[in-house]
Tab-separated table of C-alpha atoms in Angstrom:
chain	number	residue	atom	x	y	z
A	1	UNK	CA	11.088	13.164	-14.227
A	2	UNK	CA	8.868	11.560	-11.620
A	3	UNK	CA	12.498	10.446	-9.847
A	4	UNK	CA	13.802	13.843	-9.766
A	5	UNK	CA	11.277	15.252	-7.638
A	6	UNK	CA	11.846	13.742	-4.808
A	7	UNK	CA	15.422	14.566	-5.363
A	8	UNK	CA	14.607	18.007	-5.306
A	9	UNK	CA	12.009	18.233	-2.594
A	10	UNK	CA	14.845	16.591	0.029
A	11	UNK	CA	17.085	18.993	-1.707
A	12	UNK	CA	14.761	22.066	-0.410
A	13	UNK	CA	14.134	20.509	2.302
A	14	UNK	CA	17.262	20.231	3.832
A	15	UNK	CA	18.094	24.090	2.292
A	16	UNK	CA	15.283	25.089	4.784
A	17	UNK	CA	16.366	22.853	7.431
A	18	UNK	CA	12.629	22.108	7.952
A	19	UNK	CA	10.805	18.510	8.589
A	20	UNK	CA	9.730	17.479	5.237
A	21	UNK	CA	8.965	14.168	3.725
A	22	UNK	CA	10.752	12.862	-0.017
A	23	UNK	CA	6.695	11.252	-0.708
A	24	UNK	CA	6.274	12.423	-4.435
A	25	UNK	CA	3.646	15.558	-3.767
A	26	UNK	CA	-0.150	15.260	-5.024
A	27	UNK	CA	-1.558	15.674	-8.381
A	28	UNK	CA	-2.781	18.555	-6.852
A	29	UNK	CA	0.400	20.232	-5.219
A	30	UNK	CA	2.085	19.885	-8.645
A	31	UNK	CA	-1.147	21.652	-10.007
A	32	UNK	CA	-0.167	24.921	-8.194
A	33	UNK	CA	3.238	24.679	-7.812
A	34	UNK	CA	5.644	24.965	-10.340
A	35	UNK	CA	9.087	22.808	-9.461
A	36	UNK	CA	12.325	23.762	-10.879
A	37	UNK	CA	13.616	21.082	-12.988
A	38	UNK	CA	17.301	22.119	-12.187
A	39	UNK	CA	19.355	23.890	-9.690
A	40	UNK	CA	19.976	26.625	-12.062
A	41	UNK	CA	16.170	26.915	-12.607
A	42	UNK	CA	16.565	28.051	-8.797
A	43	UNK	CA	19.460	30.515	-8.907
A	44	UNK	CA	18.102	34.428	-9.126
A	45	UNK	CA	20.010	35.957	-11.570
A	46	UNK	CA	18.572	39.785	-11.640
A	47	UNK	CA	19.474	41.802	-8.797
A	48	UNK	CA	19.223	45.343	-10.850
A	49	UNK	CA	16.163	46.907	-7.918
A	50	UNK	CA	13.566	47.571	-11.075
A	51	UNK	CA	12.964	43.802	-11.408
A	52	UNK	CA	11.641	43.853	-7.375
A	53	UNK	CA	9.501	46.821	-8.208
A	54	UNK	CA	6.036	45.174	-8.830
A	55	UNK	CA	3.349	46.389	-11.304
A	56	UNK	CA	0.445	48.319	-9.618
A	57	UNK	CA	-2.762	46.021	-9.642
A	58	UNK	CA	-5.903	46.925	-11.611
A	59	UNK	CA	-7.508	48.588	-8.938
A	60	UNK	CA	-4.425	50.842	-7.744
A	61	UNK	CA	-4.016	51.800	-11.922
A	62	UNK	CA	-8.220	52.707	-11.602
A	63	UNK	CA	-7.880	54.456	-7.997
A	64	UNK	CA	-4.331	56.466	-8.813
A	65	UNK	CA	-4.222	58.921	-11.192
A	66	UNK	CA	-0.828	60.331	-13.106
A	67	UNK	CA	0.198	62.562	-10.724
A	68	UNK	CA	-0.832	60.613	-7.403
A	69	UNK	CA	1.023	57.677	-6.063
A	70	UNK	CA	-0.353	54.532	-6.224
A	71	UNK	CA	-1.794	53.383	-3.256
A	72	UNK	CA	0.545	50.549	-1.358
A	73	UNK	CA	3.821	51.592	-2.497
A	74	UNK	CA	5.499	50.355	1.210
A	75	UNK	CA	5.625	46.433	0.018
A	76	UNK	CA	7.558	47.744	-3.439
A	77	UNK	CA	11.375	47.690	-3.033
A	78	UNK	CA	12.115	51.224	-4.083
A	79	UNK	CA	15.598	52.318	-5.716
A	80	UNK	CA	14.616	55.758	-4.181
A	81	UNK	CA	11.975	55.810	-1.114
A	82	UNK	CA	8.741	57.985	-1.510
A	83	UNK	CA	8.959	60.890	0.842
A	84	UNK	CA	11.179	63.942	1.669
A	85	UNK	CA	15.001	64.107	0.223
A	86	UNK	CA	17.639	66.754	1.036
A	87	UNK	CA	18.853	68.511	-1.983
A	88	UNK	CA	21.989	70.787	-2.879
A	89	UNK	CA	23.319	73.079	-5.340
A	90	UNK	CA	27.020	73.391	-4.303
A	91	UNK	CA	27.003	77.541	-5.158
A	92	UNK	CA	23.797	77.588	-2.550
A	93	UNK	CA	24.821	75.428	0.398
A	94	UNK	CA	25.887	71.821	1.090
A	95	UNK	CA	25.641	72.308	4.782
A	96	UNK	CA	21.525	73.785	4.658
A	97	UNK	CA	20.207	71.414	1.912
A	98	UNK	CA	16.729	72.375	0.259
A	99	UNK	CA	13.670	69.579	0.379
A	100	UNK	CA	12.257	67.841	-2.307
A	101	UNK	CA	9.280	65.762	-2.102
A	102	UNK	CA	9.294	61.908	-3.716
A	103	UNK	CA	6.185	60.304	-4.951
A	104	UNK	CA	5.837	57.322	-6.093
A	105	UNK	CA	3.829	57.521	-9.644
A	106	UNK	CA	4.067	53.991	-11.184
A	107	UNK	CA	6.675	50.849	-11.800
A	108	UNK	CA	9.914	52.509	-12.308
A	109	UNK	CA	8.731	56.106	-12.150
A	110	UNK	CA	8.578	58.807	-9.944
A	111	UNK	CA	7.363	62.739	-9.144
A	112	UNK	CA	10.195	64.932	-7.626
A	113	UNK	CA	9.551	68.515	-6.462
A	114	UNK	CA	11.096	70.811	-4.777
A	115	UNK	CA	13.934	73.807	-3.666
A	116	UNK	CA	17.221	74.773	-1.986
A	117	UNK	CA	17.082	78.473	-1.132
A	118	UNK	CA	20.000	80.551	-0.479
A	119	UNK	CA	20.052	82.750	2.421
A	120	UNK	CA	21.219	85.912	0.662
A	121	UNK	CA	20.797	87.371	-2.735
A	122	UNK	CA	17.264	85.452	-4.082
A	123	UNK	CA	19.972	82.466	-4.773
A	124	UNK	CA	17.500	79.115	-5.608
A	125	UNK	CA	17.862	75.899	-7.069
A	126	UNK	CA	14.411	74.067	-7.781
A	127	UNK	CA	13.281	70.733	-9.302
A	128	UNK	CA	10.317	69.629	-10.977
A	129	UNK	CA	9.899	66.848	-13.251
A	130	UNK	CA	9.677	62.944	-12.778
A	131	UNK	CA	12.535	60.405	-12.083
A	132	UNK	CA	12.662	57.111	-14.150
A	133	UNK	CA	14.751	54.433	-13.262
A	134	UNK	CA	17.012	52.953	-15.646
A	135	UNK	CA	19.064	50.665	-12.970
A	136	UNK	CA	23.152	50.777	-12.070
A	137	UNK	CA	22.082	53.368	-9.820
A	138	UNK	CA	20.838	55.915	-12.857
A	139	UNK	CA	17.674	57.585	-12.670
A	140	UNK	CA	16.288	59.284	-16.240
A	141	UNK	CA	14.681	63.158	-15.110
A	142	UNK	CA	12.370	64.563	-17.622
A	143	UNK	CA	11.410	67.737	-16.166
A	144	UNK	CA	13.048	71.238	-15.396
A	145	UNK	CA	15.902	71.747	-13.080
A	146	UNK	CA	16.072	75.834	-12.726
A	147	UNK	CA	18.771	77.529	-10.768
A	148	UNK	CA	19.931	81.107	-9.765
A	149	UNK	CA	23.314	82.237	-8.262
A	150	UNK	CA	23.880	85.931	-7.897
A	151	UNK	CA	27.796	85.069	-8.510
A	152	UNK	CA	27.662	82.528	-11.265
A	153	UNK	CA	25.773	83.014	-15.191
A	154	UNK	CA	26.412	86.861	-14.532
A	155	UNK	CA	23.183	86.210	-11.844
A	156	UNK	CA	21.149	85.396	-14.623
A	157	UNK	CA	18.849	82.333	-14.272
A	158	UNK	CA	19.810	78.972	-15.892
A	159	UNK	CA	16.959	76.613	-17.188
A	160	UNK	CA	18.347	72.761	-17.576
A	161	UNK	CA	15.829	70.533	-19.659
A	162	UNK	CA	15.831	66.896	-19.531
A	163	UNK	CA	15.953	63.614	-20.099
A	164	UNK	CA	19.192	64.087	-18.187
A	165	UNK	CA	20.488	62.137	-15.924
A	166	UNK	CA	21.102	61.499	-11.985
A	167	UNK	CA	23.793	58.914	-10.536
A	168	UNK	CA	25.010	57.562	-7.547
A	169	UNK	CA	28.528	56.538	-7.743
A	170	UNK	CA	30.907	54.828	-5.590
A	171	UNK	CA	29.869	55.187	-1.534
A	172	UNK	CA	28.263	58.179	-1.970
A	173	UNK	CA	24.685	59.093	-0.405
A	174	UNK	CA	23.320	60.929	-3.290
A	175	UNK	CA	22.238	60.923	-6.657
A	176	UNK	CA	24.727	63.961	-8.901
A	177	UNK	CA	22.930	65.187	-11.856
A	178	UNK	CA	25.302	64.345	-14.823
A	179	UNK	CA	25.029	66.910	-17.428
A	180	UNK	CA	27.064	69.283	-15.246
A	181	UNK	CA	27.188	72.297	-17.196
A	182	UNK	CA	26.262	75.455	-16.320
A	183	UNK	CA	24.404	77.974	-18.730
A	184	UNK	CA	27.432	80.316	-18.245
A	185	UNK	CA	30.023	77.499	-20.039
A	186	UNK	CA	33.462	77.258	-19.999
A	187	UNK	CA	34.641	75.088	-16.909
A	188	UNK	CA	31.577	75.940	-14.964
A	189	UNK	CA	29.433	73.339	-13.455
A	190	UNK	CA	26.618	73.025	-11.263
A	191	UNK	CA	26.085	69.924	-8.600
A	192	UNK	CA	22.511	69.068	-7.992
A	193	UNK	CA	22.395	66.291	-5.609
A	194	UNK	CA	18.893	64.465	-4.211
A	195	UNK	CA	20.216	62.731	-1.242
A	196	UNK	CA	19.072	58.978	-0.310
């Protein structure tokens, strides 16, 4: 074991291209630091983004409460970022997107709020509820997605529960809500997008 070390520390060495010795490290470096015992040991095999989100610490969990964000959410890799996000309804408008507002609540979850208003007719789509992210580019809502379209449900307003589910697919910019259907039925559906 003691031979491999060495072996290992030239190996890092050189990967950093930095000006390090092959001496066998302290009692006390080995103390602290934990050396892989093979390359594969080194090789990072989760890339899915909730395995870079890290844990609030003990005094974020006491200082944040359910509905605040924690405190130092700009050193967290987030699959979505905290803050203002366009957001559509196709029947309202792609081209004047509503705002929602993205908060960051804790590990993998997050508060989303907000509307798309139409310019005629009292036409709204709203969101309220929180995200969870479930990785491949799926977020979990449990919450209430409400819509009304003067032209579509006979004007009536449609109430969409969750969990359902957003996606981003392909090269696109946006998370779609999946369950698609309309209250209305038949061939009509709605797309909700929340925009990167």
């Amino acid at each position: 074991m003691h031979n491999s070390i060495p072996t290992l520390l030239l190996f890092f060495c050189l990967m950093a291209m930095s000006n390090c010795t092959t001496d066998q490290p302290s009692s006390e470096d080995t103390a602290t630091e934990e050396v892989p015992t093979s390359i594969e040991d080194t090789t990072l095999t989760d890339q899915v983004p909730p395995a870079t989100l890290s844990t609030p610490t003990e005094a974020e969990n006491q200082t944040a409460t359910k509905d605040e964000p924690a405190t130092d959410t700009k050193a967290i890799n987030h699959p979505i970022n905290p803050g203002k996000h366009n957001f559509t309804l196709q029947w309202i408008s792609w081209e004047k997107p509503g705002l929602v507002q993205v908060d960051f609540l804790s590990e993998n979850k997050y508060k989303v709020k907000g509307e798309q208003k139409g310019a005629e007719n009292g036409d709204f789509a709203a969101i309220d509820g929180v995200l969870t992210w479930e990785g491949n580019q799926v977020f979990q809502f449990d919450g209430e997605i409400t819509s009304r379209v003067s032209f579509v449900n006979g004007g009536e307003t449609c109430v969409k529960k969750g969990p359902v589910h957003f996606r981003a697919t392909g090269t696109r910019k946006y998370w779609r809500l999946q369950e698609k259907e309309n209250c209305e039925g038949g061939n009509v559906v709605d797309y909700f997008d929340i925009y990167f």
